[in-house]
Coordinates of C-alpha atoms in Angstrom, one line a residue:
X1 CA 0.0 0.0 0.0
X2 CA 2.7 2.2 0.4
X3 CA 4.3 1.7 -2.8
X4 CA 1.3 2.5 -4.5
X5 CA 1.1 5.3 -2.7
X6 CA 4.4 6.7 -3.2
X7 CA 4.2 5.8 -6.8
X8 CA 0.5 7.4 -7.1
X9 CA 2.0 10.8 -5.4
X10 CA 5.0 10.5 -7.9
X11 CA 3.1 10.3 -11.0
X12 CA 1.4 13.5 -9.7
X13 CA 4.2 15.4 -8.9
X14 CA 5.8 14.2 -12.8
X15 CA 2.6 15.2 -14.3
X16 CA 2.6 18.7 -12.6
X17 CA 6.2 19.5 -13.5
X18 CA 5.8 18.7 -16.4
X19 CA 2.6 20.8 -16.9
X20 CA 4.6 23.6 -15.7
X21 CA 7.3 23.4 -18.1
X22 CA 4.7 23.2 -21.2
X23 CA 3.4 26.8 -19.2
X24 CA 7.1 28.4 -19.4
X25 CA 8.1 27.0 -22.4
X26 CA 7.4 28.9 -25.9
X27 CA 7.8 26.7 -28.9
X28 CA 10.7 29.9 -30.5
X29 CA 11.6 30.7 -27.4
X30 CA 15.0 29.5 -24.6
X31 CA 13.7 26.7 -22.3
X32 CA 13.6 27.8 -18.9
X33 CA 13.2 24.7 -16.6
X34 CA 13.5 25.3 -12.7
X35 CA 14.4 22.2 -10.6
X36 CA 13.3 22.3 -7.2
X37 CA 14.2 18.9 -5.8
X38 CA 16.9 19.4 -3.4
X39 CA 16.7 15.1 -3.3
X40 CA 18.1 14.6 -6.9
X41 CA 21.8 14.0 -6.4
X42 CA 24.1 13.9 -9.7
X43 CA 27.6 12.2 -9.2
X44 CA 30.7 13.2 -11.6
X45 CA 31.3 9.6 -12.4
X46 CA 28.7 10.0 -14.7
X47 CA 28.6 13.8 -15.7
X48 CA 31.3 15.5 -16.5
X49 CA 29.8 19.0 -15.6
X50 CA 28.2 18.4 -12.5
X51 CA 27.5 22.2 -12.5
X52 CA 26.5 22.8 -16.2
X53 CA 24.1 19.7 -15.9
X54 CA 22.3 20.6 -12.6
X55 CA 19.4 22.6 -14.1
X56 CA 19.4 21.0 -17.6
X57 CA 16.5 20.2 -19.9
X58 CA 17.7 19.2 -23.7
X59 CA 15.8 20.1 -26.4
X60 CA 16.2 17.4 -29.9
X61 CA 15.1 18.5 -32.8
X62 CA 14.7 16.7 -36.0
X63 CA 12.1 18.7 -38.3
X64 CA 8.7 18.2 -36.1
X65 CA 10.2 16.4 -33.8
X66 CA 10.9 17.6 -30.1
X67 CA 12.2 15.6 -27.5
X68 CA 12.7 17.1 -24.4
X69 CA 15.5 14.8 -22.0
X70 CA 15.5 16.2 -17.9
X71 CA 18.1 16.0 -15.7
X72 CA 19.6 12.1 -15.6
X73 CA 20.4 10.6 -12.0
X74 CA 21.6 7.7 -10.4
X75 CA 19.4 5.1 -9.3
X76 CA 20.2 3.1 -6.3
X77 CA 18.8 -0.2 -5.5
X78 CA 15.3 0.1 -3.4
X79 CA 17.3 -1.5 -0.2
X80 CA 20.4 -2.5 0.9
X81 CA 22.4 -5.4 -1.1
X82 CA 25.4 -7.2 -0.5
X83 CA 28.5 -5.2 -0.1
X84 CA 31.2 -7.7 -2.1
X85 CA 33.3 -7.5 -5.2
X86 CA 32.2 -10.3 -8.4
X87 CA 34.3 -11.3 -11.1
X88 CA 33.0 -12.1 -14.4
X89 CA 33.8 -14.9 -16.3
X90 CA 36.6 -15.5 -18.6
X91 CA 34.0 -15.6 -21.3
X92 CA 32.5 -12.3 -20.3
X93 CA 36.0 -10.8 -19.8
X94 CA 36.5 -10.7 -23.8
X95 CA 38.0 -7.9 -24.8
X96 CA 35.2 -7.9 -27.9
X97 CA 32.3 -7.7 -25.2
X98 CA 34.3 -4.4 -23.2
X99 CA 31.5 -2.1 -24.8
X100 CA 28.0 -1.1 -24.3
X101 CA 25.0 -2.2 -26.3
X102 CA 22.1 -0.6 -27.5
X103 CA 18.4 -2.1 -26.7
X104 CA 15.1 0.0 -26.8
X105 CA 11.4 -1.0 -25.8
X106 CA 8.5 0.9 -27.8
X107 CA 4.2 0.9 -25.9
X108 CA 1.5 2.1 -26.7
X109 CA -1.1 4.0 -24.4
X110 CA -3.4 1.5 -22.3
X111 CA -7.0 3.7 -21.6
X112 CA -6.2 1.7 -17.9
X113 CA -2.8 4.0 -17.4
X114 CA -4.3 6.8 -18.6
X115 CA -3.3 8.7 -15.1
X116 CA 0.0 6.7 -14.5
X117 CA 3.2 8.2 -15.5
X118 CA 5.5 5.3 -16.9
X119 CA 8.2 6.2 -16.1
X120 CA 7.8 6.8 -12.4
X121 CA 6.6 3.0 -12.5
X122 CA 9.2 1.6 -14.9
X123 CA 12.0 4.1 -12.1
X124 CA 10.0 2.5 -9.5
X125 CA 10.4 -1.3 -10.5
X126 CA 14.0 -1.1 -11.9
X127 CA 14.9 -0.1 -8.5
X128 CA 13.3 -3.3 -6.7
X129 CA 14.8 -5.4 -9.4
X130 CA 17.6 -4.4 -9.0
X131 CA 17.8 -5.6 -5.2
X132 CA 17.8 -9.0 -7.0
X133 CA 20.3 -8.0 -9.8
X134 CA 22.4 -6.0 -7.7
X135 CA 26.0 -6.8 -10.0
X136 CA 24.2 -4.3 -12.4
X137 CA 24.4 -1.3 -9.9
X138 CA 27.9 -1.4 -9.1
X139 CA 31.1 -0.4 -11.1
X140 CA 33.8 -2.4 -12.7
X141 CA 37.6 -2.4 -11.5
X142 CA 40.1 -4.2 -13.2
X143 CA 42.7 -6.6 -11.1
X144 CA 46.2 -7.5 -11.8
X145 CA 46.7 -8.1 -15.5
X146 CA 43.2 -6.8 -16.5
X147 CA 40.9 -9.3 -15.1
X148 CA 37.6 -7.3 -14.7
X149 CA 35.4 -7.6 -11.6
X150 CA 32.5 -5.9 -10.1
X151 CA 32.6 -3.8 -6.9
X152 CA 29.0 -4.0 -5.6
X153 CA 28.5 -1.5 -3.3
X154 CA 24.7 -0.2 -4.5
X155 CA 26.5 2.5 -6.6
X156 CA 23.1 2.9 -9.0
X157 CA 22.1 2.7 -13.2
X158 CA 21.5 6.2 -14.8
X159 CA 18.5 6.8 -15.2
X160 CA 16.4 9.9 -17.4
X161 CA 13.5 10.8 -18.4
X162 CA 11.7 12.7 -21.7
X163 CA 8.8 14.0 -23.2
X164 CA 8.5 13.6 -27.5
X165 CA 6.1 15.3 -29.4
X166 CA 4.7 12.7 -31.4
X167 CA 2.6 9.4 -31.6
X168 CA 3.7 6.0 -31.8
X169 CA 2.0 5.7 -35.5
X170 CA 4.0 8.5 -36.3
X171 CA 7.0 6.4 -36.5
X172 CA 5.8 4.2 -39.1
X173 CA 6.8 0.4 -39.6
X174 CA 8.2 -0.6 -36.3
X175 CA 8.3 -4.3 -37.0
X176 CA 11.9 -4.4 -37.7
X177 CA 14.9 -1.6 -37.0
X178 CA 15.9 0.6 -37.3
X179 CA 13.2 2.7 -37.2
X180 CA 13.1 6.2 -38.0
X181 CA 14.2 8.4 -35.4
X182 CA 14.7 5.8 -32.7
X183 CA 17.9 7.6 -31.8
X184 CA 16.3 10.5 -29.9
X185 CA 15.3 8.5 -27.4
X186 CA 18.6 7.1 -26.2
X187 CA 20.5 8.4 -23.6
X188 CA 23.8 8.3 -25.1
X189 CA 25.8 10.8 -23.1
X190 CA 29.3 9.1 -21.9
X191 CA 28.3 5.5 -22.8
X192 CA 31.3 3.8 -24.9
X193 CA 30.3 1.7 -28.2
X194 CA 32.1 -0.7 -30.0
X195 CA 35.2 1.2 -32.1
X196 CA 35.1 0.9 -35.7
X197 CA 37.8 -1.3 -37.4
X198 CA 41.5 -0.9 -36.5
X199 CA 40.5 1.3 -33.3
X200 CA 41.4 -1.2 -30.3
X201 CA 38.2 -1.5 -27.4
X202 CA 39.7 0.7 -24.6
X203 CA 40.0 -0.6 -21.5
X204 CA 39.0 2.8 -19.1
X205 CA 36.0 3.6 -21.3
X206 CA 34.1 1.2 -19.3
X207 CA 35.7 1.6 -15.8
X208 CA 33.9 2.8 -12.7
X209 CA 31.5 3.6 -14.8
X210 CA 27.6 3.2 -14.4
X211 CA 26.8 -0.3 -16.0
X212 CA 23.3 0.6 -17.6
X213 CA 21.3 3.5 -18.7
X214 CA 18.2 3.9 -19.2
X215 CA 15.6 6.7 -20.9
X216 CA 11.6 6.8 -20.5
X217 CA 10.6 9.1 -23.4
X218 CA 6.8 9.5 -22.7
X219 CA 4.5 9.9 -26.2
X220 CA 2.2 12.4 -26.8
X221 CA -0.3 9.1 -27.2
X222 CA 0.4 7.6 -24.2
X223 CA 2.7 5.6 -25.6
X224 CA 6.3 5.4 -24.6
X225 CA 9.8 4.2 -25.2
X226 CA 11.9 2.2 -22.6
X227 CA 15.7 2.5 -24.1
X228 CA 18.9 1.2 -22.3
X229 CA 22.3 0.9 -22.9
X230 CA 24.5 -1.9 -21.2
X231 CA 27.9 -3.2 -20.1
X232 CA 28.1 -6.1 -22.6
X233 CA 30.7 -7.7 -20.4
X234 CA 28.0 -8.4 -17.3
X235 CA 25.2 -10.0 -19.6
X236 CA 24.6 -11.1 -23.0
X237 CA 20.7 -10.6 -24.7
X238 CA 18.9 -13.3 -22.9
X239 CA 20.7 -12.3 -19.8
X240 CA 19.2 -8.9 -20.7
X241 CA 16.0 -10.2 -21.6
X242 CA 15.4 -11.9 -18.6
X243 CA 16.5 -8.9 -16.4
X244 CA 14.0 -6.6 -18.2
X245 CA 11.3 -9.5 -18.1
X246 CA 11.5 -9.4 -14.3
X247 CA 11.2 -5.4 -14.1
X248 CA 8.1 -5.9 -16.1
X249 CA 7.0 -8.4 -13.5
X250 CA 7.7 -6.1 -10.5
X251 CA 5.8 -3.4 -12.3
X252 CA 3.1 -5.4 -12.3
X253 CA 2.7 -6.0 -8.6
X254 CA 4.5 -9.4 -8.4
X255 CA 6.9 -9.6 -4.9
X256 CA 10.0 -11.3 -6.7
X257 CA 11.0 -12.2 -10.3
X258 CA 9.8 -15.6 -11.5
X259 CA 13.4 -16.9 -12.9
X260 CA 15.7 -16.2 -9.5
X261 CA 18.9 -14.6 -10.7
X262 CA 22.0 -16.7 -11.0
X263 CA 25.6 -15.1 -10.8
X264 CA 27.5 -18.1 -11.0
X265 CA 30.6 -17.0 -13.3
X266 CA 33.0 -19.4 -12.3
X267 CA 31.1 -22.1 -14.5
X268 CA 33.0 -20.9 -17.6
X269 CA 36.6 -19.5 -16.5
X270 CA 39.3 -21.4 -17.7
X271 CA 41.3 -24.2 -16.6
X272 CA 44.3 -24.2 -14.5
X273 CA 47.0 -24.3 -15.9
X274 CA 44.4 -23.0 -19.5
X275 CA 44.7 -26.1 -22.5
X276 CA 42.4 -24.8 -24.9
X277 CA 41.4 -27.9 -26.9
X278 CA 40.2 -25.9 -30.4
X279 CA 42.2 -24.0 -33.3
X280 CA 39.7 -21.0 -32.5
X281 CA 40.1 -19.3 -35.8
X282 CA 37.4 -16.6 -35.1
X283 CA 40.6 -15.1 -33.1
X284 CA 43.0 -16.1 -35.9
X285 CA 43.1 -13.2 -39.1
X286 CA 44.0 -15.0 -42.0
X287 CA 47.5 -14.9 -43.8
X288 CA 46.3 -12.6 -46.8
X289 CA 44.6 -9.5 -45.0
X290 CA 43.4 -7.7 -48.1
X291 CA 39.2 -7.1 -47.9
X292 CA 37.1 -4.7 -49.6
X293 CA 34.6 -4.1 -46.8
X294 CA 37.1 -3.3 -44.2
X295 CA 38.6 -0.6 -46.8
X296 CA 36.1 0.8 -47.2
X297 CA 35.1 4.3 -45.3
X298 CA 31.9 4.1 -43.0
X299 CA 30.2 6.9 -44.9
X300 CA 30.5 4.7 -48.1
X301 CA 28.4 2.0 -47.0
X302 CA 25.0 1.8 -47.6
X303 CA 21.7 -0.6 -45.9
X304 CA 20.6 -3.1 -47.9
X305 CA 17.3 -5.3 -46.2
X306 CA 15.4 -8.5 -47.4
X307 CA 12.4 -10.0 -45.6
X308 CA 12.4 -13.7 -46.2
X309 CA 9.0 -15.1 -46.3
X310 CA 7.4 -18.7 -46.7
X311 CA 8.0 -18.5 -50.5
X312 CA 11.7 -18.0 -50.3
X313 CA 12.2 -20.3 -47.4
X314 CA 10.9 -22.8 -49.7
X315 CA 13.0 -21.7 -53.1
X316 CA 16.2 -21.7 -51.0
X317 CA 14.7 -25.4 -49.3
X318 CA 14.2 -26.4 -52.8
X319 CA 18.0 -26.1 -53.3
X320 CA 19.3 -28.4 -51.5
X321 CA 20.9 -31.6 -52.9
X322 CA 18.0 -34.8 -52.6
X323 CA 18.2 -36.9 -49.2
X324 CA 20.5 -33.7 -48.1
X325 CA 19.6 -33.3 -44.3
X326 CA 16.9 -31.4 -43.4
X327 CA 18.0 -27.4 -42.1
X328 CA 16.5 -24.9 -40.1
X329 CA 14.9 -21.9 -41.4
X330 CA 17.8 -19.8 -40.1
X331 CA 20.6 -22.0 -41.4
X332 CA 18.9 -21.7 -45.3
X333 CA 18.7 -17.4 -44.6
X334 CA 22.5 -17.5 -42.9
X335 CA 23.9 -19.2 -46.0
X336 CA 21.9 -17.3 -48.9
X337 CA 22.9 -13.7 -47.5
X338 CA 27.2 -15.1 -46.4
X339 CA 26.8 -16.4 -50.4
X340 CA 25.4 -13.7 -51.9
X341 CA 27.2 -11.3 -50.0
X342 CA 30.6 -12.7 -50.3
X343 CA 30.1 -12.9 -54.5
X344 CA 28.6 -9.5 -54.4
X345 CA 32.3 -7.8 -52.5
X346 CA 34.0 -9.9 -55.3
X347 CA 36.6 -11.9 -53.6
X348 CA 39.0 -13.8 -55.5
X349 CA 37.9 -17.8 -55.9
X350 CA 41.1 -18.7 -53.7
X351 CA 40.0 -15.9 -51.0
X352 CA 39.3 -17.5 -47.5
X353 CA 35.9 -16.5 -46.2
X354 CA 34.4 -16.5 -43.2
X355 CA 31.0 -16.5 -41.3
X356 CA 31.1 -15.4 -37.6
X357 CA 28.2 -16.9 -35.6
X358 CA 26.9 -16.3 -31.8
X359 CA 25.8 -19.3 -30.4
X360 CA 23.9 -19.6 -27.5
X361 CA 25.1 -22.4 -25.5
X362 CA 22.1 -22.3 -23.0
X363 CA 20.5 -25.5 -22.6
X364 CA 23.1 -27.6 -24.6
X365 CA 24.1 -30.6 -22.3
X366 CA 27.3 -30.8 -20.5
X367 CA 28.9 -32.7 -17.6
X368 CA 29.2 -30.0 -15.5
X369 CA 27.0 -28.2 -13.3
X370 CA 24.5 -31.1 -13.4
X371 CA 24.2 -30.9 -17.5
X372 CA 23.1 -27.2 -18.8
X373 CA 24.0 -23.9 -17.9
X374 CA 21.6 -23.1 -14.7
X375 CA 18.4 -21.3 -15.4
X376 CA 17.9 -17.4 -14.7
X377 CA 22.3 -17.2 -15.2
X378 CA 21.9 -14.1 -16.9
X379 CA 25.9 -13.8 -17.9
X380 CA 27.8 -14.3 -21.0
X381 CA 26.8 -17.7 -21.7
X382 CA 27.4 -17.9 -25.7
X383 CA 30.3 -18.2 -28.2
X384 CA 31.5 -17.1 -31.1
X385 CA 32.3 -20.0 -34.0
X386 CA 33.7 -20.0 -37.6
X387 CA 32.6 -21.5 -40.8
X388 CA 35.4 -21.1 -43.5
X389 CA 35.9 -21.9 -47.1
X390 CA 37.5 -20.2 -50.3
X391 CA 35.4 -17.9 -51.9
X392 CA 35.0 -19.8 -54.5
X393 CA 34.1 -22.8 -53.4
X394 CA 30.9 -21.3 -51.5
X395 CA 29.8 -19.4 -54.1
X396 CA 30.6 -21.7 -56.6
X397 CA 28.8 -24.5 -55.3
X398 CA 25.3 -25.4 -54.0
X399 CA 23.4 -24.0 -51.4
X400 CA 24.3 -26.9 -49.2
X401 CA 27.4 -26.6 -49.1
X402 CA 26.8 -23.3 -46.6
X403 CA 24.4 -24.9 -44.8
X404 CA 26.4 -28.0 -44.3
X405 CA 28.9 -25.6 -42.8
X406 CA 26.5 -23.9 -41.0
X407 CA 25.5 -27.4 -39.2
X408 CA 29.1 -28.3 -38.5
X409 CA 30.5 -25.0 -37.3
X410 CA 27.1 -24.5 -34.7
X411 CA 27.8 -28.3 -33.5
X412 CA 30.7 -27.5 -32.0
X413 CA 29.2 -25.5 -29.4
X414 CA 29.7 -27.2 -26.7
X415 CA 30.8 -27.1 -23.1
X416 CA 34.4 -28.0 -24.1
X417 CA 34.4 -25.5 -26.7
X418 CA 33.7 -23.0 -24.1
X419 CA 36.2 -23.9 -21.4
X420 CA 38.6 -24.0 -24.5
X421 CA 37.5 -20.5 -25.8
X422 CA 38.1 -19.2 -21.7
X423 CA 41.3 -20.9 -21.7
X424 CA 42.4 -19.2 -25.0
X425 CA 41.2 -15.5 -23.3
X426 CA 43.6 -16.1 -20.6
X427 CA 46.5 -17.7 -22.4
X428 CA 46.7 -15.3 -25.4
X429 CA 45.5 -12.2 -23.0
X430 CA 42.0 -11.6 -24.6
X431 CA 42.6 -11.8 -28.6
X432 CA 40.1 -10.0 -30.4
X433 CA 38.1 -11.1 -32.9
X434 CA 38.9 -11.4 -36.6
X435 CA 37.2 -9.8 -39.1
X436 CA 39.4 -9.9 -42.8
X437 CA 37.1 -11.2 -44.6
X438 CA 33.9 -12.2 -42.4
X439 CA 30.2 -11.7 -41.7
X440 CA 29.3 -12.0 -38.4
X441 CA 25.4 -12.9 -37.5
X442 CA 23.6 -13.0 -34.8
X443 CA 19.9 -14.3 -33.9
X444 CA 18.0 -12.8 -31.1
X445 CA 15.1 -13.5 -32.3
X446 CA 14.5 -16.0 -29.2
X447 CA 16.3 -14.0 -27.3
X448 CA 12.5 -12.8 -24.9
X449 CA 13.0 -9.2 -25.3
X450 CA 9.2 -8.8 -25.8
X451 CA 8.6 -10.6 -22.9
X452 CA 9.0 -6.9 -20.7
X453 CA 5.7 -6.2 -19.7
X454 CA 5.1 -3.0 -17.8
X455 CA 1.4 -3.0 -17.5
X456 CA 0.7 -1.3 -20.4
X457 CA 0.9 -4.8 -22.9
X458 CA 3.2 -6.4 -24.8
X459 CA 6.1 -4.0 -26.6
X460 CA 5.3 -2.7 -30.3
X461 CA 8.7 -3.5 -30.6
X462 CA 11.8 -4.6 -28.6
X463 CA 15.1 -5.8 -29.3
X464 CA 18.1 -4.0 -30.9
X465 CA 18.4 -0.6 -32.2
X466 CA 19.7 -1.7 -35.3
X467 CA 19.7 -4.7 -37.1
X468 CA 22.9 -4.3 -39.0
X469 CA 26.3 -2.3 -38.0
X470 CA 29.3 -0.9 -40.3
X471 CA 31.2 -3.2 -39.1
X472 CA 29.9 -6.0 -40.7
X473 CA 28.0 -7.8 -38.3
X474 CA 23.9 -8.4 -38.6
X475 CA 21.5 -9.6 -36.1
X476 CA 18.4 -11.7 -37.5
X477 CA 15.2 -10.9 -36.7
X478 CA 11.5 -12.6 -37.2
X479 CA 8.2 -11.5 -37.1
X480 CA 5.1 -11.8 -39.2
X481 CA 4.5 -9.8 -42.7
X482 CA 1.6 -7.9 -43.6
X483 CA -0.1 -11.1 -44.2
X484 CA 0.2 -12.4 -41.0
X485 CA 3.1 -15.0 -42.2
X486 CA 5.7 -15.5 -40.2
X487 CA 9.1 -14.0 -42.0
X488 CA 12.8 -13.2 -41.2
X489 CA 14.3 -10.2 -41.6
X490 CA 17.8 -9.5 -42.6
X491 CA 20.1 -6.3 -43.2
X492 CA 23.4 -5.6 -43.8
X493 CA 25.7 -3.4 -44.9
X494 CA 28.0 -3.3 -48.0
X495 CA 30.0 -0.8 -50.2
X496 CA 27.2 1.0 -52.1
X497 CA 28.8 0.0 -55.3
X498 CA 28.1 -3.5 -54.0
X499 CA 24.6 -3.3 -53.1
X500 CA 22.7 -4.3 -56.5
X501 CA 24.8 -7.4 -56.7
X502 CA 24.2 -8.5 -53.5
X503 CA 20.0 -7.8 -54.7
X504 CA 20.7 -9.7 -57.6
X505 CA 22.5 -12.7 -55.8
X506 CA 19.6 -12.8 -53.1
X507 CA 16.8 -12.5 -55.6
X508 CA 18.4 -15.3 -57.8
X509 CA 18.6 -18.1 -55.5
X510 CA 15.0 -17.0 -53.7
X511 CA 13.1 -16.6 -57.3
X512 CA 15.1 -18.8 -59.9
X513 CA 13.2 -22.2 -61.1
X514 CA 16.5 -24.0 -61.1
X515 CA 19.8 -24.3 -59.1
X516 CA 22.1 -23.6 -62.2
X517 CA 20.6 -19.6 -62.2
X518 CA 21.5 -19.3 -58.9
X519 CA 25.2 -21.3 -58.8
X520 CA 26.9 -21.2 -62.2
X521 CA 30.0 -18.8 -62.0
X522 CA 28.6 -16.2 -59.4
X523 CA 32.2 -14.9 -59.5
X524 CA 32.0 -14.1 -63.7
X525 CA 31.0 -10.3 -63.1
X526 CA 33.3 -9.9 -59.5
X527 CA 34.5 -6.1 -58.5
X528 CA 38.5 -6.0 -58.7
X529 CA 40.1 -4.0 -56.3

């Protein structure tokens, strides 16, 4: 009763400030904003200007767009936690995962929350949860020779909230990312991303520094967006998921989450003395460095997206040899888009190629632990593995060839493979991925990101900001098209004077009546150099 009374009195006071600041504030004229809450404290660890900050209220604008961010502050667990330091695993301690990742949440209005601010009761449930995920409001420190750790010690996430000017259907197609605008509700002041190729991941970028933050941008509609930004190196996107799942559930009334946390890092560290047991060639660069993509500037790149409905799933099925063994719907996407964008760059025939996948390794059977990866770990608990070939044997052959790769590569996934990939992290001093030369994929699609529940329904959408990055990675996505079939959703980035190729190479092998369109000399018409 008290909650709801606090929370009631909270959603009040949000609405009447923000009432207040519509009154002072002319649409051509210097926002005046005055902060009377002697209670919000500010630390330095997270902005710079503790001064120039204090009494802030950023204005965004983007043609009829206006959102308005207040001042961010630290959010402390509801109660005391436990006062210890944490260290992460050897798979979390990659030197690949020592960045911040990018996840947003978009509602709708609910006629029932008409008179509830969400983001007093999205504030007021991230706080409770994280009494049960405490790791995620302390800091990292780094030990002797760069092992990371957390100091838990209730430090707090950021935490901000806004006010946009327009309507969830203003947005337009939200099914997949990105969509338009999306970035103006992110709170992306001091939070480190991934460096583009050739920059190394630094190290103090992520130090003592908050581990999430989050933004509540409230929609003229009702609606709202729920954006956060994470420390990649404490959880991976069903870690997420499942931390964001229980926020929802605290939201809506529940007294603990309904999948118990689970720290339990030490499962994957390596051995003593480390024996990794695998050639690991996703850390390996191969001999002859030379690749088009990575040449090629950022702001020469260009999106290309395909949607890959029943009808293709069964023209790419269709190419597989007779008696070939049966492959998943993601397996037949993976290897059309690695083919078709590996002839489309133009590699030469003898060129090794690579495909980069993230593999879950959650509920794969193992000896330890008592045979899976414990339910509600919400840590690193996937790997990275390589399919390789020439150039020109992949696009030179059939379809399934990739997917026979595909199988292989994902089938080594196992518990061994991990303790050999930790090992590897500790012997070699966190290697960094590869990337001459390779695609990297991911699938979230099962990941459970919709599963964050609020009170106001289920998410319009939720999952990544962006389903493809310069860098040459995608993540996968599924959904249902307008016709209510179900569809997966691919995009990725290529040198624009790549990009009708790669349409061409795509379209052949989805729309042609025989294999021989689709196969014979893909290479004939390759870019040189």
């Amino acid at each position: 009763m008290i909650g709801q009374t606090v929370l009631c009195y909270c959603c009040i006071i949000n609405r009447a400030i923000r009432n207040i600041d519509r009154w002072v504030t002319g649409s051509n004229s210097t926002t005046l904003l005055l902060l009377v809450c002697s209670s919000i404290s500010i630390s330095q660890e997270v902005l710079t200007d503790r001064d120039s900050y204090r009494n802030m209220a950023r204005t965004v604008l983007d043609g009829e767009l206006s959102v308005r961010r207040g001042t961010a502050s630290l959010l402390a667990p509801a109660r005391l936690t436990p006062r210890e330091s944490k260290p992460l695993s050897d798979i979390d301690d990659q030197a690949v995962l020592r960045c911040y990742t990018t996840m947003i949440h978009l509602y709708r209005g609910h006629p029932s929350k008409r008179f509830i601010d969400p983001a007093a009761a999205v504030r007021a449930a991230l706080a409770e949860a994280l009494v049960h995920y405490y790791p995620l409001a302390g800091r990292l420190r780094a030990e002797a020779g760069g092992k990371l750790l957390v100091d838990c010690a209730g430090q707090g996430i950021v935490f901000a909230e806004a006010d946009a000017n327009i309507a969830v259907d203003d947005l337009g197609d939200v099914r997949y990312p990105p969509f338009p605008r999306s970035e103006k509700f992110i709170y992306d002041d001091h939070v480190y991303r991934a460096p583009p190729a050739g920059v190394p991941l630094s190290l103090p970028a992520i130090i003592d520094k908050p581990l999430m933050f989050v933004q509540v941008t409230r929609l003229k509609c009702g609606g709202f967006t729920v954006s956060q930004q994470n420390a990649h190196c404490i959880c991976d996107g069903p870690g997420l998921a499942q931390f964001w799942k229980a926020v929802g559930e605290l939201a809506r009334g529940a007294g603990t989450p309904s999948v118990p946390p689970v720290w339990a890092r030490e499962i994957i560290n390596a051995r003593l003395p480390p024996r990794p047991s695998f050639a690991h060639h996703e850390y390996r660069e191969p001999a002859d460095g030379r690749d088009r993509f990575e040449s090629t500037p950022p702001d020469d790149m260009a999106r290309v997206q395909f949607s890959f409905g029943p009808d293709a799933i069964a023209a790419l099925r269709g190419r597989l040899a007779p008696g070939a063994a049966s492959a998943s719907q993601l397996d037949l996407v993976v290897a059309c888009v690695w083919r078709s964008r590996t002839a489309a760059l133009g590699y030469e025939p003898g060129d090794e190629v690579r495909l980069m996948m993230a593999v879950n390794a959650r509920g794969r059977r193992t000896d330890a632990f008592g045979g899976e990866i414990p339910s509600g770990y919400y840590g690193n608990a996937f790997v990275f593995v390589v399919a390789r070939c020439a150039a020109g044997e992949l696009c030179g052959r059939g379809l399934g060839y990739a997917v026979e790769l595909i199988r292989e590569a994902k089938a080594r996934v196992t518990y061994e493979y991990m303790r050999s990939v930790a090992d590897l992290m500790v012997l070699e001093g966190r290697p960094v991925i590869a990337r001459t030369r390779s695609f990297g994929v991911s699938d979230v699609s099962h990941a459970g990101f919709d599963e964050a529940e609020f009170g106001w329904g289920k998410p319009v959408y939720a999952g990544v900001i962006a389903d493809a990055h310069r860098g040459g990675a995608s993540f996968l996505m599924r959904g249902k098209n307008d016709g209510g079939e179900d569809e997966t959703f691919v995009g990725i980035y290529l040198p624009g004077g790549c990009t009708a190729r790669y349409r061409m190479e795509v379209e052949a092998l989805t729309t042609a009546k025989n294999l021989e369109e689709a196969s014979s000399a893909p290479l004939a018409l390759r870019a040189r150099y």
